[in-house]
């Protein structure tokens, strides 16, 4: 079973600072059939598998996917 909330940790590489975004389950499924999570603004959307594999989903034009994204479940 998947968590209801996750932290997505974005960084360009191991030597750069991190940006952390909290996402919550939307009740939708992504292209891989896994739950979709979104931040409060709806801009950051991610499909997260039960193995905690992350696929960032585009929510608008002109977005470039982050190079490194890690996921941490929240209680």
Tab-separated table of N, CA, C and O in Angstrom:
chain	number	residue	atom	x	y	z
A	1	UNK	N	0.842	-1.185	0.000
A	1	UNK	CA	0.000	0.000	0.000
A	1	UNK	C	0.883	1.243	0.000
A	1	UNK	O	1.876	1.315	0.707
A	2	UNK	N	0.516	2.237	-0.756
A	2	UNK	CA	1.283	3.474	-0.880
A	2	UNK	C	0.906	4.443	0.235
A	2	UNK	O	-0.202	4.416	0.763
A	3	UNK	N	1.843	5.330	0.575
A	3	UNK	CA	1.586	6.385	1.551
A	3	UNK	C	0.646	7.416	0.935
A	3	UNK	O	0.508	7.508	-0.284
A	4	UNK	N	0.007	8.200	1.775
A	4	UNK	CA	-0.867	9.268	1.289
A	4	UNK	C	-0.097	10.545	0.977
A	4	UNK	O	-0.561	11.376	0.203
A	5	UNK	N	1.084	10.698	1.597
A	5	UNK	CA	1.902	11.892	1.364
A	5	UNK	C	3.367	11.490	1.235
A	5	UNK	O	3.823	10.554	1.895
A	6	UNK	N	4.069	12.227	0.399
A	6	UNK	CA	5.504	12.021	0.207
A	6	UNK	C	6.196	13.370	0.150
A	6	UNK	O	5.583	14.385	-0.201
A	7	UNK	N	7.485	13.358	0.448
A	7	UNK	CA	8.354	14.481	0.124
A	7	UNK	C	9.096	14.098	-1.140
A	7	UNK	O	9.682	13.009	-1.213
A	8	UNK	N	9.079	14.967	-2.128
A	8	UNK	CA	9.914	14.804	-3.314
A	8	UNK	C	11.134	15.691	-3.110
A	8	UNK	O	11.003	16.882	-2.802
A	9	UNK	N	12.308	15.118	-3.259
A	9	UNK	CA	13.551	15.852	-3.044
A	9	UNK	C	14.228	16.017	-4.401
A	9	UNK	O	14.648	15.040	-5.019
A	10	UNK	N	14.301	17.261	-4.865
A	10	UNK	CA	14.888	17.580	-6.169
A	10	UNK	C	16.288	18.136	-5.977
A	10	UNK	O	16.511	18.982	-5.108
A	11	UNK	N	17.228	17.682	-6.802
A	11	UNK	CA	18.569	18.258	-6.831
A	11	UNK	C	19.154	18.009	-8.212
A	11	UNK	O	18.785	17.061	-8.891
A	12	UNK	N	20.063	18.862	-8.613
A	12	UNK	CA	20.707	18.696	-9.918
A	12	UNK	C	21.782	17.622	-9.859
A	12	UNK	O	22.020	16.915	-10.803
A	13	UNK	N	22.477	17.530	-8.719
A	13	UNK	CA	23.463	16.477	-8.506
A	13	UNK	C	23.764	16.406	-7.016
A	13	UNK	O	23.202	17.157	-6.227
A	14	UNK	N	24.639	15.522	-6.619
A	14	UNK	CA	24.913	15.294	-5.197
A	14	UNK	C	25.554	16.496	-4.508
A	14	UNK	O	25.503	16.598	-3.283
A	15	UNK	N	26.153	17.418	-5.263
A	15	UNK	CA	26.857	18.554	-4.665
A	15	UNK	C	26.036	19.837	-4.623
A	15	UNK	O	26.564	20.881	-4.255
A	16	UNK	N	24.771	19.794	-5.005
A	16	UNK	CA	23.954	21.009	-5.024
A	16	UNK	C	22.901	20.956	-3.925
A	16	UNK	O	22.633	19.920	-3.337
A	17	UNK	N	22.300	22.097	-3.681
A	17	UNK	CA	21.256	22.171	-2.663
A	17	UNK	C	20.013	21.414	-3.132
A	17	UNK	O	19.853	21.116	-4.314
A	18	UNK	N	19.144	21.127	-2.189
A	18	UNK	CA	17.936	20.363	-2.475
A	18	UNK	C	16.707	21.244	-2.353
A	18	UNK	O	16.665	22.144	-1.525
A	19	UNK	N	15.713	20.975	-3.171
A	19	UNK	CA	14.388	21.562	-3.036
A	19	UNK	C	13.460	20.432	-2.641
A	19	UNK	O	13.470	19.368	-3.269
A	20	UNK	N	12.663	20.648	-1.600
A	20	UNK	CA	11.758	19.617	-1.111
A	20	UNK	C	10.323	20.086	-1.304
A	20	UNK	O	9.969	21.208	-0.923
A	21	UNK	N	9.498	19.231	-1.905
A	21	UNK	CA	8.091	19.526	-2.148
A	21	UNK	C	7.262	18.391	-1.562
A	21	UNK	O	7.546	17.224	-1.815
A	22	UNK	N	6.233	18.738	-0.777
A	22	UNK	CA	5.326	17.731	-0.225
A	22	UNK	C	4.179	17.530	-1.206
A	22	UNK	O	3.557	18.493	-1.667
A	23	UNK	N	3.923	16.256	-1.539
A	23	UNK	CA	2.823	15.922	-2.441
A	23	UNK	C	1.853	14.976	-1.731
A	23	UNK	O	2.243	14.210	-0.850
A	24	UNK	N	0.593	15.053	-2.128
A	24	UNK	CA	-0.485	14.268	-1.529
A	24	UNK	C	-1.203	13.492	-2.625
A	24	UNK	O	-1.323	13.977	-3.758
A	25	UNK	N	-1.714	12.333	-2.285
A	25	UNK	CA	-2.436	11.495	-3.252
A	25	UNK	C	-3.625	12.260	-3.835
A	25	UNK	O	-4.346	12.961	-3.118
A	26	UNK	N	-3.811	12.107	-5.163
A	26	UNK	CA	-4.909	12.791	-5.848
A	26	UNK	C	-6.104	11.881	-6.099
A	26	UNK	O	-7.169	12.356	-6.471
A	27	UNK	N	-5.910	10.572	-5.963
A	27	UNK	CA	-6.976	9.632	-6.296
A	27	UNK	C	-6.965	9.239	-7.766
A	27	UNK	O	-7.802	8.458	-8.206
A	28	UNK	N	-6.016	9.772	-8.521
A	28	UNK	CA	-5.887	9.454	-9.942
A	28	UNK	C	-4.747	8.469	-10.143
A	28	UNK	O	-3.870	8.339	-9.290
A	29	UNK	N	-4.762	7.800	-11.278
A	29	UNK	CA	-3.666	6.898	-11.659
A	29	UNK	C	-2.919	7.513	-12.837
A	29	UNK	O	-3.514	8.163	-13.690
A	30	UNK	N	-1.616	7.290	-12.859
A	30	UNK	CA	-0.784	7.814	-13.932
A	30	UNK	C	-0.679	6.845	-15.083
A	30	UNK	O	-1.317	5.780	-15.092
A	31	UNK	N	0.145	7.159	-16.090
A	31	UNK	CA	0.286	6.315	-17.266
A	31	UNK	C	0.800	4.907	-16.961
A	31	UNK	O	0.523	3.970	-17.695
A	32	UNK	N	1.517	4.746	-15.850
A	32	UNK	CA	2.016	3.430	-15.463
A	32	UNK	C	1.052	2.667	-14.567
A	32	UNK	O	1.342	1.568	-14.119
A	33	UNK	N	-0.113	3.275	-14.272
A	33	UNK	CA	-1.118	2.634	-13.437
A	33	UNK	C	-0.922	2.846	-11.944
A	33	UNK	O	-1.669	2.302	-11.138
A	34	UNK	N	0.067	3.651	-11.568
A	34	UNK	CA	0.352	3.908	-10.159
A	34	UNK	C	-0.310	5.211	-9.721
A	34	UNK	O	-0.648	6.058	-10.548
A	35	UNK	N	-0.471	5.409	-8.405
A	35	UNK	CA	-1.118	6.628	-7.915
A	35	UNK	C	-0.361	7.894	-8.300
A	35	UNK	O	0.864	7.910	-8.352
A	36	UNK	N	-1.130	8.952	-8.553
A	36	UNK	CA	-0.572	10.268	-8.858
A	36	UNK	C	-0.685	11.127	-7.604
A	36	UNK	O	-1.707	11.116	-6.916
A	37	UNK	N	0.388	11.870	-7.336
A	37	UNK	CA	0.467	12.774	-6.199
A	37	UNK	C	0.730	14.180	-6.725
A	37	UNK	O	1.357	14.342	-7.762
A	38	UNK	N	0.224	15.194	-6.005
A	38	UNK	CA	0.432	16.577	-6.434
A	38	UNK	C	0.667	17.465	-5.223
A	38	UNK	O	0.185	17.168	-4.117
A	39	UNK	N	1.390	18.573	-5.451
A	39	UNK	CA	1.565	19.546	-4.376
A	39	UNK	C	0.311	20.405	-4.292
A	39	UNK	O	-0.621	20.256	-5.089
A	40	UNK	N	0.258	21.315	-3.317
A	40	UNK	CA	-0.934	22.126	-3.086
A	40	UNK	C	-1.294	22.998	-4.288
A	40	UNK	O	-2.469	23.270	-4.533
A	41	UNK	N	-0.290	23.413	-5.055
A	41	UNK	CA	-0.559	24.265	-6.223
A	41	UNK	C	-1.029	23.469	-7.436
A	41	UNK	O	-1.587	24.024	-8.367
A	42	UNK	N	-0.763	22.153	-7.448
A	42	UNK	CA	-1.094	21.320	-8.595
A	42	UNK	C	-0.048	21.360	-9.692
A	42	UNK	O	-0.183	20.684	-10.706
A	43	UNK	N	1.002	22.134	-9.498
A	43	UNK	CA	2.037	22.263	-10.520
A	43	UNK	C	2.966	21.059	-10.510
A	43	UNK	O	3.321	20.529	-11.550
A	44	UNK	N	3.374	20.625	-9.320
A	44	UNK	CA	4.255	19.461	-9.213
A	44	UNK	C	3.375	18.223	-9.093
A	44	UNK	O	2.605	18.074	-8.147
A	45	UNK	N	3.465	17.353	-10.103
A	45	UNK	CA	2.684	16.118	-10.127
A	45	UNK	C	3.641	14.959	-10.382
A	45	UNK	O	4.533	15.058	-11.209
A	46	UNK	N	3.431	13.866	-9.651
A	46	UNK	CA	4.322	12.720	-9.785
A	46	UNK	C	3.541	11.429	-9.629
A	46	UNK	O	2.621	11.336	-8.814
A	47	UNK	N	3.911	10.445	-10.433
A	47	UNK	CA	3.387	9.090	-10.291
A	47	UNK	C	4.410	8.326	-9.451
A	47	UNK	O	5.601	8.331	-9.767
A	48	UNK	N	3.959	7.706	-8.359
A	48	UNK	CA	4.870	7.008	-7.450
A	48	UNK	C	4.399	5.566	-7.310
A	48	UNK	O	3.261	5.310	-6.907
A	49	UNK	N	5.300	4.634	-7.632
A	49	UNK	CA	4.962	3.214	-7.563
A	49	UNK	C	5.059	2.713	-6.128
A	49	UNK	O	5.602	3.395	-5.246
A	50	UNK	N	4.587	1.491	-5.890
A	50	UNK	CA	4.693	0.898	-4.561
A	50	UNK	C	6.139	0.555	-4.213
A	50	UNK	O	6.446	0.256	-3.069
A	51	UNK	N	7.042	0.614	-5.185
A	51	UNK	CA	8.474	0.440	-4.952
A	51	UNK	C	9.183	1.793	-4.781
A	51	UNK	O	10.405	1.878	-4.810
A	52	UNK	N	8.379	2.864	-4.672
A	52	UNK	CA	8.849	4.241	-4.512
A	52	UNK	C	9.680	4.726	-5.697
A	52	UNK	O	10.620	5.514	-5.554
A	53	UNK	N	9.317	4.254	-6.888
A	53	UNK	CA	9.889	4.788	-8.121
A	53	UNK	C	9.050	6.001	-8.503
A	53	UNK	O	7.826	5.955	-8.429
A	54	UNK	N	9.721	7.068	-8.918
A	54	UNK	CA	9.044	8.337	-9.185
A	54	UNK	C	9.102	8.676	-10.664
A	54	UNK	O	10.163	8.597	-11.286
A	55	UNK	N	7.959	9.068	-11.202
A	55	UNK	CA	7.901	9.610	-12.563
A	55	UNK	C	7.225	10.977	-12.453
A	55	UNK	O	6.067	11.070	-12.069
A	56	UNK	N	7.973	12.037	-12.749
A	56	UNK	CA	7.413	13.382	-12.709
A	56	UNK	C	6.538	13.558	-13.940
A	56	UNK	O	6.931	13.227	-15.061
A	57	UNK	N	5.321	14.077	-13.725
A	57	UNK	CA	4.359	14.272	-14.808
A	57	UNK	C	4.267	15.764	-15.132
A	57	UNK	O	4.161	16.597	-14.226
A	58	UNK	N	4.293	16.094	-16.391
A	58	UNK	CA	4.171	17.490	-16.809
A	58	UNK	C	2.761	17.988	-16.511
A	58	UNK	O	1.778	17.306	-16.761
A	59	UNK	N	2.675	19.180	-15.934
A	59	UNK	CA	1.367	19.776	-15.659
A	59	UNK	C	1.123	20.990	-16.543
A	59	UNK	O	0.072	21.606	-16.475
A	60	UNK	N	2.114	21.337	-17.369
A	60	UNK	CA	1.976	22.460	-18.272
A	60	UNK	C	3.113	22.457	-19.283
A	60	UNK	O	4.060	21.687	-19.161
A	61	UNK	N	3.014	23.314	-20.258
A	61	UNK	CA	4.030	23.392	-21.293
A	61	UNK	C	5.318	24.005	-20.786
A	61	UNK	O	5.341	24.771	-19.832
A	62	UNK	N	6.420	23.641	-21.410
A	62	UNK	CA	7.705	24.237	-21.106
A	62	UNK	C	8.405	23.699	-19.874
A	62	UNK	O	9.422	24.233	-19.477
A	63	UNK	N	7.871	22.657	-19.262
A	63	UNK	CA	8.525	22.099	-18.086
A	63	UNK	C	9.646	21.162	-18.494
A	63	UNK	O	9.522	20.425	-19.458
A	64	UNK	N	10.738	21.225	-17.740
A	64	UNK	CA	11.856	20.305	-17.947
A	64	UNK	C	11.951	19.405	-16.730
A	64	UNK	O	11.963	19.902	-15.599
A	65	UNK	N	12.035	18.084	-16.915
A	65	UNK	CA	12.115	17.194	-15.757
A	65	UNK	C	13.422	17.378	-14.988
A	65	UNK	O	14.458	17.674	-15.568
A	66	UNK	N	13.335	17.237	-13.675
A	66	UNK	CA	14.530	17.330	-12.835
A	66	UNK	C	15.424	16.132	-13.099
A	66	UNK	O	14.951	15.059	-13.440
A	67	UNK	N	16.719	16.326	-12.926
A	67	UNK	CA	17.656	15.229	-13.160
A	67	UNK	C	17.617	14.196	-12.045
A	67	UNK	O	17.696	13.019	-12.279
A	68	UNK	N	17.539	14.651	-10.793
A	68	UNK	CA	17.560	13.736	-9.661
A	68	UNK	C	16.345	14.013	-8.788
A	68	UNK	O	16.141	15.140	-8.352
A	69	UNK	N	15.534	12.986	-8.570
A	69	UNK	CA	14.385	13.108	-7.681
A	69	UNK	C	14.386	11.891	-6.768
A	69	UNK	O	14.427	10.762	-7.232
A	70	UNK	N	14.365	12.151	-5.469
A	70	UNK	CA	14.224	11.081	-4.493
A	70	UNK	C	12.891	11.260	-3.792
A	70	UNK	O	12.327	12.345	-3.784
A	71	UNK	N	12.374	10.192	-3.206
A	71	UNK	CA	11.079	10.252	-2.548
A	71	UNK	C	11.215	9.728	-1.118
A	71	UNK	O	11.964	8.795	-0.862
A	72	UNK	N	10.502	10.419	-0.197
A	72	UNK	CA	10.468	9.981	1.197
A	72	UNK	C	9.012	9.960	1.649
A	72	UNK	O	8.322	10.981	1.558
A	73	UNK	N	8.511	8.800	2.125
A	73	UNK	CA	7.135	8.750	2.613
A	73	UNK	C	6.981	9.562	3.893
A	73	UNK	O	7.905	9.648	4.698
A	74	UNK	N	5.828	10.173	4.062
A	74	UNK	CA	5.505	10.923	5.264
A	74	UNK	C	4.384	10.193	6.011
A	74	UNK	O	3.549	9.539	5.373
A	75	UNK	N	4.346	10.340	7.315
A	75	UNK	CA	3.269	9.682	8.083
A	75	UNK	C	1.913	10.309	7.823
A	75	UNK	O	1.784	11.376	7.376
